[in-house]
Structures are given as structure tokens and as C-alpha cells.
Coordinates of C-alpha atoms in Angstrom, one line a residue:
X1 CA 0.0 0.0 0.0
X2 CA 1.4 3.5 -1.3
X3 CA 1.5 6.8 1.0
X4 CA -1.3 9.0 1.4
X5 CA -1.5 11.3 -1.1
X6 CA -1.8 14.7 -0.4
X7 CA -5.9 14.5 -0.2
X8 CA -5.7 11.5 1.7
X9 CA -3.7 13.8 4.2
X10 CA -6.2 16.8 4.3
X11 CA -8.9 14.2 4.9
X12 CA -7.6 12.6 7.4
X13 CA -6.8 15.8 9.4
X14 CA -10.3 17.3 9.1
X15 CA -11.6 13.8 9.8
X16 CA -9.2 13.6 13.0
X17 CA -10.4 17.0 14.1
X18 CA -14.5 16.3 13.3
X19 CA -14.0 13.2 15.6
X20 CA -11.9 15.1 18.1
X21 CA -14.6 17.6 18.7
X22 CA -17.2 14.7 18.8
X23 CA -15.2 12.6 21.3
X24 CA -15.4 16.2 23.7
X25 CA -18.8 16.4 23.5
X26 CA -19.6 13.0 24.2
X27 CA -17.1 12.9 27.3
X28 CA -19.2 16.3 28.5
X29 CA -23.0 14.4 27.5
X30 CA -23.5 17.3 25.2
X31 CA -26.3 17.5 23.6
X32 CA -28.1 17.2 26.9
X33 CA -29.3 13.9 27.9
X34 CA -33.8 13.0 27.8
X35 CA -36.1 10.1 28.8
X36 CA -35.7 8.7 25.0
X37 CA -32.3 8.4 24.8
X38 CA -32.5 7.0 28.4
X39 CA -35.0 4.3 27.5
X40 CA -32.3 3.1 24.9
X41 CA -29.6 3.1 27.8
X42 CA -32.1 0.9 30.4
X43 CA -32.3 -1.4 27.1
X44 CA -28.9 -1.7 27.2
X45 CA -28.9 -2.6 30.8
X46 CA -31.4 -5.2 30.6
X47 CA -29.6 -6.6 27.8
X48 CA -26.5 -6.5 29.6
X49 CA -27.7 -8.5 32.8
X50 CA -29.2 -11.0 30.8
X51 CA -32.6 -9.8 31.3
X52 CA -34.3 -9.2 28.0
X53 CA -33.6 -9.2 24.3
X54 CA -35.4 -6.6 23.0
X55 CA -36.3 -6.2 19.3
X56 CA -37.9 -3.2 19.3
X57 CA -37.7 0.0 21.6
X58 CA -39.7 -0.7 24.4
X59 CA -43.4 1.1 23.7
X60 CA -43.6 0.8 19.9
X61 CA -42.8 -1.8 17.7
X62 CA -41.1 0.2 14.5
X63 CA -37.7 1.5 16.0
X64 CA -35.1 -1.3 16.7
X65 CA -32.5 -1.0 19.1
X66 CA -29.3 -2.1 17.8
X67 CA -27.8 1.0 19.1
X68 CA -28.6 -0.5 22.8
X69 CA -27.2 -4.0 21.9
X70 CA -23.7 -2.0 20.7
X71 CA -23.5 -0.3 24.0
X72 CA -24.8 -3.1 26.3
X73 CA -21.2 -4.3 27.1
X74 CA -20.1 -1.0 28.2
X75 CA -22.6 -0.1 29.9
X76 CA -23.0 -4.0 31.5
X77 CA -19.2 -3.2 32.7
X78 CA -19.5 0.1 34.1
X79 CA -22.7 1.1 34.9
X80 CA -25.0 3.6 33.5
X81 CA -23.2 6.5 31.9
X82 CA -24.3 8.5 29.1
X83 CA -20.6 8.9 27.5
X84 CA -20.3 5.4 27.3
X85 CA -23.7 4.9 26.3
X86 CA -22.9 7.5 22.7
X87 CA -19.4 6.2 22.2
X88 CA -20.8 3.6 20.0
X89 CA -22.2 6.1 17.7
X90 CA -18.9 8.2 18.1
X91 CA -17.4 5.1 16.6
X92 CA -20.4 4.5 13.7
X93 CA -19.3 8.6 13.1
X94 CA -15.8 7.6 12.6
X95 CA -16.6 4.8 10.2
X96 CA -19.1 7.4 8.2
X97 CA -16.2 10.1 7.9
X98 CA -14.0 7.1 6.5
X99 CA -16.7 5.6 4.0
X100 CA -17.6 8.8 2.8
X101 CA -14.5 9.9 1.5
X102 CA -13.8 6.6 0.1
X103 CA -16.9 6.3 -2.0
X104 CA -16.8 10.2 -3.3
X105 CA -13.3 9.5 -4.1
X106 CA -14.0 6.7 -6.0
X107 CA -16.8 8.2 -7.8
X108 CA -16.3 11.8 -7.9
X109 CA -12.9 13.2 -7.4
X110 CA -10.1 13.5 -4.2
X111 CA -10.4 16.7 -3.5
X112 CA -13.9 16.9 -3.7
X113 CA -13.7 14.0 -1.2
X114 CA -12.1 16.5 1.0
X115 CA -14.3 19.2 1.0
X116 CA -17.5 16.0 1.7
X117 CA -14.8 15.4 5.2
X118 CA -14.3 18.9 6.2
X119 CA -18.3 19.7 5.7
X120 CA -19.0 16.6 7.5
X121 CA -16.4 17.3 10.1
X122 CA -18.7 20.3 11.1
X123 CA -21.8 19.5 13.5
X124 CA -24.7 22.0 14.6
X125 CA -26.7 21.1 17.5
X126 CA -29.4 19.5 14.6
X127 CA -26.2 18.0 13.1
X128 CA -24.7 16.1 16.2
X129 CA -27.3 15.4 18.2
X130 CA -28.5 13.1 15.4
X131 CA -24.7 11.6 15.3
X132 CA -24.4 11.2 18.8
X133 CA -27.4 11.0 20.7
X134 CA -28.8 7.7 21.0
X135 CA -32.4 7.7 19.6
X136 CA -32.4 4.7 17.2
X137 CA -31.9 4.5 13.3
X138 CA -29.9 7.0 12.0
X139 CA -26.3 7.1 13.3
X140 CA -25.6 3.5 12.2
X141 CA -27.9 3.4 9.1
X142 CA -25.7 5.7 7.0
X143 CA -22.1 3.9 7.5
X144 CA -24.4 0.7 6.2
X145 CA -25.8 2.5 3.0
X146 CA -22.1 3.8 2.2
X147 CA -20.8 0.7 2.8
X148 CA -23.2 -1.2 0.2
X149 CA -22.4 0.7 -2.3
X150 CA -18.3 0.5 -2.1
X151 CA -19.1 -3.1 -2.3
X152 CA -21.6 -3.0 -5.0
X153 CA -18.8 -0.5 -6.8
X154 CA -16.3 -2.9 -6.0
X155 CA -18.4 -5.9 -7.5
X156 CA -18.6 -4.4 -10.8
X157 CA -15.5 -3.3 -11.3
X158 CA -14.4 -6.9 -10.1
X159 CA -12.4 -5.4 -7.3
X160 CA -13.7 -7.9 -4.7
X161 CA -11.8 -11.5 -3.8
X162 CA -14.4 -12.9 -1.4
X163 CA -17.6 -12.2 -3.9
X164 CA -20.1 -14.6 -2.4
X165 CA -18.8 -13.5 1.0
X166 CA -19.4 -9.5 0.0
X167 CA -22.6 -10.5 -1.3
X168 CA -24.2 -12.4 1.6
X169 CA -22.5 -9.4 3.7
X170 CA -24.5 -7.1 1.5
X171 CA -27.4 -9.0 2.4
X172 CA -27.0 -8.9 5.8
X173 CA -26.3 -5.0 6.5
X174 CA -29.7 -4.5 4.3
X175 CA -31.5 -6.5 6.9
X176 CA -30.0 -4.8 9.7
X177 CA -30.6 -1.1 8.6
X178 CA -34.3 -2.3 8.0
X179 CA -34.1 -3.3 11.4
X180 CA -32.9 -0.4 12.7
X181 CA -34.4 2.0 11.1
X182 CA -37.4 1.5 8.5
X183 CA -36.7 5.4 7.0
X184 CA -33.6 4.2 5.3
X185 CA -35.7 1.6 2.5
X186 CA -35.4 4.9 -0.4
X187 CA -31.7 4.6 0.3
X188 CA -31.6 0.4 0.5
X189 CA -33.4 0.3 -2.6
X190 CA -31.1 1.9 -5.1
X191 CA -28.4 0.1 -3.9
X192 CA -29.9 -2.9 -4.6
X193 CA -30.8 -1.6 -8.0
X194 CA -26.8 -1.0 -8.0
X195 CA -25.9 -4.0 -6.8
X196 CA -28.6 -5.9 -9.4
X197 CA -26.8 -3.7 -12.5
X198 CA -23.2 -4.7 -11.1
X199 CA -23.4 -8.3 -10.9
X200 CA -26.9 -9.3 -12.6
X201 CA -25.8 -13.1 -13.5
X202 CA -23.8 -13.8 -10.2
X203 CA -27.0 -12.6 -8.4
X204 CA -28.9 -15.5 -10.4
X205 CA -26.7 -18.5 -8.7
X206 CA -24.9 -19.0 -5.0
X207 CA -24.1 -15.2 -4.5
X208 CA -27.8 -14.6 -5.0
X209 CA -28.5 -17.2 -2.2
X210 CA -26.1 -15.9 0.2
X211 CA -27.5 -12.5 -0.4
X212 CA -31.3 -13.4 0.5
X213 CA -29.6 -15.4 3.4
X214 CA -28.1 -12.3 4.9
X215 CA -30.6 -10.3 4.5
X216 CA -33.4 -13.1 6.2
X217 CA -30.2 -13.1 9.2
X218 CA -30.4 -9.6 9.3
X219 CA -33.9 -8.9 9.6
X220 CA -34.5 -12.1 12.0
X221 CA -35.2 -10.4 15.1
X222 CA -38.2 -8.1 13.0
X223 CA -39.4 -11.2 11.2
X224 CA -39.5 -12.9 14.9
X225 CA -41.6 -10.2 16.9
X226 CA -43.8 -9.9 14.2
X227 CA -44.9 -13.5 14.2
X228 CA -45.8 -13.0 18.1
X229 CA -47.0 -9.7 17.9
X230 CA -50.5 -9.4 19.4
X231 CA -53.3 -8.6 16.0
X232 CA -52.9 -5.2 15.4
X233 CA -49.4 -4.3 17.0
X234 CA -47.1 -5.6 14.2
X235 CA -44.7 -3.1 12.9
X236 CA -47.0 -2.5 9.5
X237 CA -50.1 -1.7 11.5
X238 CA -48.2 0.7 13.8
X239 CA -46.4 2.5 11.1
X240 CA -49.7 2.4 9.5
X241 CA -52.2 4.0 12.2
X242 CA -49.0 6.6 12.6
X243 CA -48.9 7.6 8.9
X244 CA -52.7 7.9 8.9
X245 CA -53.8 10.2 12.3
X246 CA -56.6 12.2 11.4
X247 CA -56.5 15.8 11.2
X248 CA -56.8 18.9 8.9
X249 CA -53.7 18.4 5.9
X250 CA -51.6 20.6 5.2
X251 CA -51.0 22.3 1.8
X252 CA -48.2 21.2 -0.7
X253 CA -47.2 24.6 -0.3
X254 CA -46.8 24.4 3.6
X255 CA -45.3 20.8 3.3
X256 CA -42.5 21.7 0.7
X257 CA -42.0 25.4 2.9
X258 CA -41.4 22.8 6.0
X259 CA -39.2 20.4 4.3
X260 CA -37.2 21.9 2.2
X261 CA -36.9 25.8 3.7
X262 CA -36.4 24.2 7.2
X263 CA -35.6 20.8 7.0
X264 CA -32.9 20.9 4.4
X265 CA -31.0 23.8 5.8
X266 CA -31.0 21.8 9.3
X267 CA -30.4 18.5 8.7
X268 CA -27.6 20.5 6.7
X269 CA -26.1 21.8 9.7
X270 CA -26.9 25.6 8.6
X271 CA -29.1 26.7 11.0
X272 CA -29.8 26.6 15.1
X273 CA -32.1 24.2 16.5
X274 CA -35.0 26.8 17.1
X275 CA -35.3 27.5 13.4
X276 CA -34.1 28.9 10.0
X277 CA -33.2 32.8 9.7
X278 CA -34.5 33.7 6.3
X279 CA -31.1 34.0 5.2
X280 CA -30.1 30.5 5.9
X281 CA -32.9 29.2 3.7
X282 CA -31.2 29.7 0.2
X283 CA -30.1 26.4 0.7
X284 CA -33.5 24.5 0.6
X285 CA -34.3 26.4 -2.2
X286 CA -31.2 25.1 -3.9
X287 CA -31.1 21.8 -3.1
X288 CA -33.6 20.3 -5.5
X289 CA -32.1 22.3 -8.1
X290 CA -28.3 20.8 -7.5
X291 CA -30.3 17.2 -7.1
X292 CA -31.9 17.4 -11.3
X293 CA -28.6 18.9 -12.1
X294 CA -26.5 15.8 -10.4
X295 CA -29.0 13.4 -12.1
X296 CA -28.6 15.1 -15.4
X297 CA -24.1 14.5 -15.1
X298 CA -24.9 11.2 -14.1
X299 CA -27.3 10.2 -16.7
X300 CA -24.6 11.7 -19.3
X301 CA -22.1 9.6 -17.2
X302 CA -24.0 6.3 -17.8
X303 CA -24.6 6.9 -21.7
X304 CA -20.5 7.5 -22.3
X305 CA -19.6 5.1 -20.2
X306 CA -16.7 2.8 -22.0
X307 CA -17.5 0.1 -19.9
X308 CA -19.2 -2.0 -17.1
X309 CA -17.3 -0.6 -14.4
X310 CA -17.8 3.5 -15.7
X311 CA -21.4 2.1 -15.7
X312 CA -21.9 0.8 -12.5
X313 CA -20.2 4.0 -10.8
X314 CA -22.5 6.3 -12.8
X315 CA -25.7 4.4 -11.6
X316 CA -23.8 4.6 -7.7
X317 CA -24.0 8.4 -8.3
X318 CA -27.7 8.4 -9.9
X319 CA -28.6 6.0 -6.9
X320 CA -27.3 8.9 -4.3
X321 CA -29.6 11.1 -6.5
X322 CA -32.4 8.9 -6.2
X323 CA -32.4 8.3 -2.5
X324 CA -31.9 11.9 -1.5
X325 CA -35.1 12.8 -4.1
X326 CA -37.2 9.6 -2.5
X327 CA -36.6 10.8 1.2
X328 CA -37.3 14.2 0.5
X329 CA -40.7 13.0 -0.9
X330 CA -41.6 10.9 1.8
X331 CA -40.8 14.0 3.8
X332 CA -42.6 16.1 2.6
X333 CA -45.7 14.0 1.8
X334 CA -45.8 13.9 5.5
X335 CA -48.1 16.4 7.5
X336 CA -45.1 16.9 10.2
X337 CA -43.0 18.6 7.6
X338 CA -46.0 21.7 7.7
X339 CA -46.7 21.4 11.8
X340 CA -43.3 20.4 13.0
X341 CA -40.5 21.2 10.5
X342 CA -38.2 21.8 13.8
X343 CA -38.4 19.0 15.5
X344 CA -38.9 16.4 12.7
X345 CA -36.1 17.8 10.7
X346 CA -34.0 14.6 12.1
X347 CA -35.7 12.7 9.6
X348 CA -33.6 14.1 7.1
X349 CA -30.6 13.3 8.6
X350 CA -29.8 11.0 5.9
X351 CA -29.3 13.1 3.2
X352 CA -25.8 13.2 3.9
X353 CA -25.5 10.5 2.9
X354 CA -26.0 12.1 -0.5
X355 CA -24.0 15.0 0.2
X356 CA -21.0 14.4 -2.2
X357 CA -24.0 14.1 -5.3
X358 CA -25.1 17.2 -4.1
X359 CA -21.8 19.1 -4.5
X360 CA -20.5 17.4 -7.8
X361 CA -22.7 20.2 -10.1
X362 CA -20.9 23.0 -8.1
X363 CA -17.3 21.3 -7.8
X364 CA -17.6 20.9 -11.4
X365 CA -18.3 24.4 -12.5
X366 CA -15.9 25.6 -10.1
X367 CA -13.3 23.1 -11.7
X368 CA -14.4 24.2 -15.2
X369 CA -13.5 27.6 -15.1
X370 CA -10.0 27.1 -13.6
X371 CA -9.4 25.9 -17.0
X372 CA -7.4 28.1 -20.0
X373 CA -9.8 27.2 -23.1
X374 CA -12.9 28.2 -20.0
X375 CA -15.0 31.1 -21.9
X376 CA -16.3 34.4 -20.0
X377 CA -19.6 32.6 -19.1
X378 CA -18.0 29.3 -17.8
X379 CA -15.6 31.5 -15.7
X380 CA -18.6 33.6 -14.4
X381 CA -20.4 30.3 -13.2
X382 CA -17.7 28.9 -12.0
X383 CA -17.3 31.6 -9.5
X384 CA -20.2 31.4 -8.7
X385 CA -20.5 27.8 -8.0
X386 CA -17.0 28.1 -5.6
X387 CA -19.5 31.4 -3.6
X388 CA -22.0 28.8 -3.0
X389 CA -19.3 26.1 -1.7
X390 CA -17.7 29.3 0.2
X391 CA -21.1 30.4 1.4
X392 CA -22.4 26.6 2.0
X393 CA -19.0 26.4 4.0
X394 CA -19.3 29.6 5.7
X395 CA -22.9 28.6 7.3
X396 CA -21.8 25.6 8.8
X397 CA -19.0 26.7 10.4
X398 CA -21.4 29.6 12.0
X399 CA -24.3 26.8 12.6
X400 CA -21.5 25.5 14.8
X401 CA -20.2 28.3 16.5
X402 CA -24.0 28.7 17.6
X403 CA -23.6 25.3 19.2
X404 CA -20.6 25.7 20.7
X405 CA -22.0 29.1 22.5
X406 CA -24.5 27.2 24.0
X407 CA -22.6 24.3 25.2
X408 CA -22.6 25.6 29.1
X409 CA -26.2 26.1 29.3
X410 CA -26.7 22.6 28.2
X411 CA -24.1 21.3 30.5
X412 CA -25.9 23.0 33.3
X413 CA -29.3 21.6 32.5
X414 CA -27.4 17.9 32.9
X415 CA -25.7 18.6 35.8
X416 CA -29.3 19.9 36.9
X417 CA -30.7 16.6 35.9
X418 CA -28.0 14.6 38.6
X419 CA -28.5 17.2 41.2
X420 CA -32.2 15.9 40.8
X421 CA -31.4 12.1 40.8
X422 CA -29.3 13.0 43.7
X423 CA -31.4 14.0 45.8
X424 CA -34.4 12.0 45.1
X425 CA -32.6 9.0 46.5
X426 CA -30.8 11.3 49.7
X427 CA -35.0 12.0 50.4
X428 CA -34.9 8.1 50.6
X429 CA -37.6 8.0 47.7
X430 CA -37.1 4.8 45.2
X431 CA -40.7 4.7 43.5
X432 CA -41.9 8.4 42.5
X433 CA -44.3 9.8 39.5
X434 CA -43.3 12.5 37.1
X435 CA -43.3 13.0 33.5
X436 CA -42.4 11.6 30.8
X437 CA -39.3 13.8 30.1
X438 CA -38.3 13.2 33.8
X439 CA -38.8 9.6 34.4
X440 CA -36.2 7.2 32.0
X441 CA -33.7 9.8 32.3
X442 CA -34.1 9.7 36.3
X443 CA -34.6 6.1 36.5
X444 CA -31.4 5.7 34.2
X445 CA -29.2 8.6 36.3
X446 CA -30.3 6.3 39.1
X447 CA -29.6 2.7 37.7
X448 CA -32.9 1.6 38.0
X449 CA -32.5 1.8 42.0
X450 CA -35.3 4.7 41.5
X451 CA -38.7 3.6 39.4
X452 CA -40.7 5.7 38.0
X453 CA -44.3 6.6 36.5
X454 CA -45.4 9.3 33.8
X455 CA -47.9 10.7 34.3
X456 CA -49.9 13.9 32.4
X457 CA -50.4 17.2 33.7
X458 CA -53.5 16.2 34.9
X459 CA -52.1 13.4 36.8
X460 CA -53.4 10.7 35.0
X461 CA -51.5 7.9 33.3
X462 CA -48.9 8.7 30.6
X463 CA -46.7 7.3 28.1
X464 CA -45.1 4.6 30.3
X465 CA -42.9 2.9 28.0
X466 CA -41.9 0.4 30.1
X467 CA -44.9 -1.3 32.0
X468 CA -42.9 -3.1 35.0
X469 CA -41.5 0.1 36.4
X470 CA -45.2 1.7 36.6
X471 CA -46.3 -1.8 38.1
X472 CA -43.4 -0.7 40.7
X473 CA -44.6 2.5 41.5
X474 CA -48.5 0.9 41.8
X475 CA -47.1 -0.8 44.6
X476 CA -45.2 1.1 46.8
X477 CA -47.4 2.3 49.8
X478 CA -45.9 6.1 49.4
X479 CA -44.8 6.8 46.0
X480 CA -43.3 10.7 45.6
X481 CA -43.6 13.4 43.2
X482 CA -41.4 15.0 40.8
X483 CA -42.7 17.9 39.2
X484 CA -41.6 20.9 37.3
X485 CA -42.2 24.1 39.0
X486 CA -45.2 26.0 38.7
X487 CA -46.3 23.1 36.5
X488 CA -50.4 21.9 35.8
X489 CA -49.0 18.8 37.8
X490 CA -47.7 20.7 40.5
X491 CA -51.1 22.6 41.1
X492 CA -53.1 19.7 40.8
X493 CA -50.9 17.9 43.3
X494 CA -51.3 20.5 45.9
X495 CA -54.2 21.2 45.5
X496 CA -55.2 17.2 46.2
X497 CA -52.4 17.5 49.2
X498 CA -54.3 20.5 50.4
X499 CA -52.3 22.0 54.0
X500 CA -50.3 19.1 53.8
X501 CA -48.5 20.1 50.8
X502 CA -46.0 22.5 52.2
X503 CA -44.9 19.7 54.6
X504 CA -44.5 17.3 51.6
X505 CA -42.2 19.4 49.8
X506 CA -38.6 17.7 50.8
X507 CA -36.7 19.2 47.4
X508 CA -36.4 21.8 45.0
X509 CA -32.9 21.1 42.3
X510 CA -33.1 23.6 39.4
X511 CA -36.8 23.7 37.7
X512 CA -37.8 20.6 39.7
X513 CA -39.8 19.7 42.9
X514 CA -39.7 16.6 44.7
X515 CA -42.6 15.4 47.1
X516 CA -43.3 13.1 49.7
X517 CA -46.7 12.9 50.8
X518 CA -47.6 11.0 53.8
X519 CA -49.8 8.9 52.0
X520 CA -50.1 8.0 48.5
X521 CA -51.6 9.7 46.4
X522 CA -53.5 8.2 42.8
X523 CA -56.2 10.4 41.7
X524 CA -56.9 8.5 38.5
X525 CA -57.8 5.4 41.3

């Protein structure tokens, strides 16, 4: 093996420093911690102890929880702790950095597989929580799209030693990103088209086999819990009562505003988690135009093609094309992408995979005009082509200087969050009631020695995810309270408490009020 080439160097140093920055943040639990993430961390414990082997994240049965098998040993040997519980994904980023730079170098050009690193090396708060934050789906599903298609890429251009073995591997990383995360099919798709185009007659014999083999290995534990599932609560009919909730639709016009003005620019990384400035949206409005003018190079790179190999890496680049176009669809035909563009913009997470597609139109003008024999008009676009990469550039770094300023109010809200689990067991309490964003994150600061049970804020029964720790709770003969101040639960709890409820009060850490009342107290009984 030869010595990096320059590229390869530049890479490597704006991959070391993307991952650097990442490894901080995960050591500091920044993004801040919730009850979602933690319910993926008391999966891993369960796992851990030998307990359970959950398919599915406990309280739906869509999102899989591979991200909880890959830090179960970690957190099985040291306890609960959210740094251990991310570096996982830390390690899933790493792999993406390295895939991504291989596959645009392969297909595009080195440098350009440089500027894909140092773009990617940046991270908003949109940006990283998606990376590091363990939620399900998305940080390990890109790695395994990148990854089938350098081996469908290396199949056709017979690259590959081991090809039954890269096939029935193939098989099996489409199985597990279904698995994982069901939003990833657009991109699975087209890399089976890519994989069908590289090798068509291998697919028809024992590499074919293998493939189907993986991919029935793969998606095992789905196929499993399915079978068992109670008549109504298989993954189809939940992802299909979700995609069909009544309620007024929103316009085309709202949907594409959502998804592309908002969505695009924050998945991008261009843009703070509370929304777009107007100025940041030039983006969204791009992006679809830099998608027709991708397919449109790699539809003339398919036709000229001298041979199998040029053929198979221009479909790769029409396949990033057509994945990025697919999941923007889905997107968009959603109602979410009009009524919650903010916080469902993690959907869209996965365009980056398609990133390096999306720059080749600019990277080529750019390139164009550097050339002697480049006329006045080719010079003109290509500066402006290297403005947008500039300005492109330019908004990510700023997207994560905006992070980066906020980082101490976020590490104050999880050392808040301690302060509270903390003190909940000093007050001697081991079964309370709060809500949902309070319990799983408490019962996982506390390693399950404290249980507890959401409720509303009209103290009824919430979204209890996890059925044995409200069972808990139902038992204890004086459960406590943990409430946010000021809070519809707080009210209605003194109010039930009555003169008692100043004597109840045994805690107050940061927005949070802990109770004890002298008897329990279950209005909804």
C-alpha cells in the first residue's frame, strides 16, 4: 500500500479533528441527555444483565434497538453513563467520515472527497445530536448504505476477492438497517438496483442465495416479533395508524416550505435548533435544483460510459440522486414537515449521505472555469459555484459556532438533571411519579434503584414505555412526586395534598420539585 496522497492527508486531518470535537462532547453528555435516549440506555442494561432481548424500543414496535445491543457491554461493565452509552455512535461517526470519502473518491474526485470530510467534520446542535445522541436508526444506518455501495462498486468493477462472501455481507447490513431503522428503504433500494446492475448473472446462482440469506439473518429479530405480535401491533399496522392520524392536511405549499426551507438547511447543519433565519434558507431552495442537475451528469455519465465498471459508478451516483429525491418525498408528503418542521427535521438526517451528489454540479463548474480554453460565461459560473461552496461552508461553520455558545447552558441543564437524581434518593424515595421527560432519564441517572411513572399534567397515566416500572410504583405504599415548577401537575398535586402540601415538599434542584406525601396519592384510582 502507497503513501497517502496529499488529499488523503487533508482528509484525514479534518476527519481527526471532526471526531476530536465529537469525542469532547460525548465525554461532557453534550447535547443534553432525555427520557428517549435514556429508554435506549435501560435497554442496554437489561440486555446487559441477561434480562431481556429486546427487538424493538420498548413502547412501539417500528424502531429497533441495535444502538442498545452495541453499548450493552459498556454499559453491563460500568454502569449507566451517558458517555459510554454515545461512544458507539462516536465510533459508527468515525466509520461514516472514512466511507464517505472513500466512496466520493472513488466516484467523484479527491479533493472533492475532502471538501465532503471537512463539511462533514462540522456539526450543529441538529447536526450532532443526530450523530451522537442515542435515539435509534440514523447514526448507524448511514455507515451501512455507504458501505453497500463500495461493495456494490467494488463488485462491478471486479475489485472484490471474497464475492459470495461481500454478497451475503450485503445481504446482511440491508437487513439490519431495516431493522434499525425503517426510513432508510429509499436509500436500500437503489443500492440494490446498484448491486442488481453490477453483478446481474452472479445474483442468479450462489451469490444470489447468500444474499437473501443475509438479509433473512439480518432482519430475524423483525421477522420474529412480528410473528408474536398481538393482532394489530405488528410493525405494519403501527407504522400504519401513525402515517394515517386524522386531522386537517396541510397544503403542498406548507409541506414543501417545511421540508425543504427548514428541513434541508437543518439537517444540513446551517441553522440553530430553534429554526431557520431567512437568510439561511437559500439552501433549501437550492437543493432540489443541485439534485436534477446531479442526475442530469450522471445520466450523461452512464450513456458514455466505456464500460461495465464506468457504468456501474455512474448508476452509484444516480442512486445517491435517487435516495436523497425519495426521502425528501416521503418528507414532505408527511403532515409533520407543515406542523413540526423543527423538530422532525431529524428525519432528514440522511441526506448526507447524499452529500457528495449534491456538491458534484458546483465542484464541477468551479473546476471548469479554472481551465485556460474556460469562456467568460464558464468562468462567471464557475465563480459562482465556488461562492456557493464558500457560502455553503461559511454557514456551517457559523451553525456551529451557535452550538458551541450554548454548550454551558446545556451542561448546566445535565448537571441539573443529577443534582435531581441525587437528591431523590438522599430524600430516601425509590418509586416516585413524574413526567415523561423526567422519568427514564431519572430512573437511568439512578440505575434503575429509583422507578418511575409518567404521568400527564392532569395526573393521570402517561406514556409509560416500560410497563414493570409503573407496576413498581403501583405498589409502593408512598410513591413521591417529581414535578416541574409552577407546572399543571404541581397545582393539581397540591391542591389534592391541600395543608399538607407544604410539609410534603422535601426538594427543590433547578426547575424541579420533589414530594413526599404521607400517603399515597393516585387520583386517577
Amino acid at each position: 500500500m502507497g503513501r497517502p496522497d496529499a488529499p488523503a492527508l487533508v482528509a484525514l486531518l479534518l476527519g481527526a479533528v471532526g471526531v476530536g470535537y465529537r469525542l469532547v462532547l460525548t465525554v461532557l453528555t453534550v447535547p443534553a441527555s432525555n427520557s428517549d435516549e435514556a429508554t435506549f440506555g435501560l435497554a442496554a442494561l437489561h440486555i446487559a444483565g441477561g434480562h431481556e432481548r429486546p427487538v424493538f424500543l420498548y413502547g412501539q414496535r417500528y424502531m429497533g434497538v441495535l444502538e442498545s445491543y452495541l453499548a450493552a457491554p459498556l454499559v453491563g461493565w460500568a454502569g449507566p453513563s451517558w458517555p459510554l452509552l454515545r461512544l458507539p455512535l462516536l465510533a459508527l461517526y468515525a466509520i461514516f467520515l472514512w466511507l464517505a470519502y472513500r466512496l466520493t473518491r472513488r466516484l467523484f474526485s479527491p479533493w472533492l472527497a475532502v471538501v465532503v470530510v471537512g463539511l462533514l467534520a462540522l456539526g450543529s446542535e441538529r447536526v450532532v445530536r443526530d450523530q451522537l445522541t442515542v435515539v435509534g436508526g440514523r447514526p448507524e444506518v448511514k455507515p451501512a448504505v455507504l458501505a453497500l455501495l463500495l461493495i456494490a462498486v467494488a463488485l462491478g468493477e471486479d475489485r472484490v476477492r471474497h464475492r459470495w462472501l461481500a454478497t451475503g455481507g450485503f445481504g446482511l447490513l440491508v437487513g439490519l438497517a431495516l431493522w434499525s431503522d425503517w426510513l432508510i428503504a429509499p436509500y436500500l433500494l437503489v443500492a440494490g438496483v446498484v448491486l442488481v446492475l453490477a453483478i446481474p448473472r452472479e445474483l442468479v446462482g450462489w451469490p444470489g442465495v447468500l444474499l437473501v440469506a443475509g438479509f433473512l439473518v439480518g432482519l430475524a429479530p423483525v421477522v420474529k416479533d412480528n410473528v408474536v405480535a398481538p393482532p394489530g401491533q405488528d410493525s405494519l399496522s403501527v407504522l400504519r395508524e401513525i402515517s394515517t392520524k386524522e386531522g386537517v392536511a396541510p397544503t403542498i405549499a406548507e409541506r414543501l416550505r417545511g421540508g425543504l426551507l427548514e428541513g434541508v438547511p437543518l439537517a444540513t447543519g446551517l441553522c440553530p435548533m430553534d429554526g431557520c433565519a431567512r437568510w439561511a434558507q437559500w439552501f433549501g431552495v437550492l437543493y432540489p435544483v443541485l439534485l436534477v442537475a446531479a442526475a442530469g451528469l450522471g445520466l450523461v455519465a452512464y450513456r458514455r460510459a466505456a464500460d461495465h465498471s464506468a457504468r456501474v459508478r455512474a448508476a452509484t451516483v444516480l442512486a445517491l440522486v435517487v435516495g436523497a429525491t425519495l426521502t425528501l418525498l416521503a418528507y414532505v408528503r408527511s403532515p409533520l414537515a407543515a406542523t413540526d418542521p423543527l423538530g422532525n427535521a431529524r428525519y432528514l438526517s440522511v441526506l448526507q449521505i447524499s452529500l457528495p451528489a449534491v456538491l458534484w454540479p458546483l465542484w464541477l463548474a468551479a473546476a471548469h472555469a479554472l481551465r485556460a480554453t474556460a469562456g467568460r460565461v464558464a468562468r462567471l459560473g464557475g465563480a459562482t459555484a465556488a461562492a456557493v461552496l464558500a457560502g455553503l461552508t461559511a454557514a456551517a461553520v457559523a451553525g456551529t459556532v451557535a452550538f458551541l455558545a450554548h454548550t454551558p447552558g446545556v451542561r448546566a441543564e445535565e448537571r441539573s438533571a443529577r443534582r435531581l437524581a441525587d437528591e431523590v434518593l438522599r430524600s430516601g424515595l425509590h418509586e416516585v411519579y413524574g413526567d415523561y421527560w423526567t422519568c427514564n432519564r431519572l430512573i437511568f441517572n439512578t440505575g434503575e434503584q429509583v422507578a418511575c411513572g409518567v404521568l400527564d399534567g392532569n395526573l393521570t397515566p402517561g406514556q409509560n414505555r416500560y410497563p414493570a416500572y409503573w407496576q413498581r410504583v403501583g405498589r409502593a405504599a408512598r410513591p413521591g412526586y417529581v414535578v416541574a415548577v409552577g407546572s399543571s401537575a404541581e397545582r393539581g398535586l397540591r391542591r389534592l395534598l391541600g395543608d399538607r402540601a407544604d410539609a410534603a415538599l422535601v426538594a427543590e434542584v433547578g426547575g424541579s420539585r420533589v414530594y413526599h406525601p404521607d400517603r399515597a396519592v393516585r387520583p386517577w384510582r
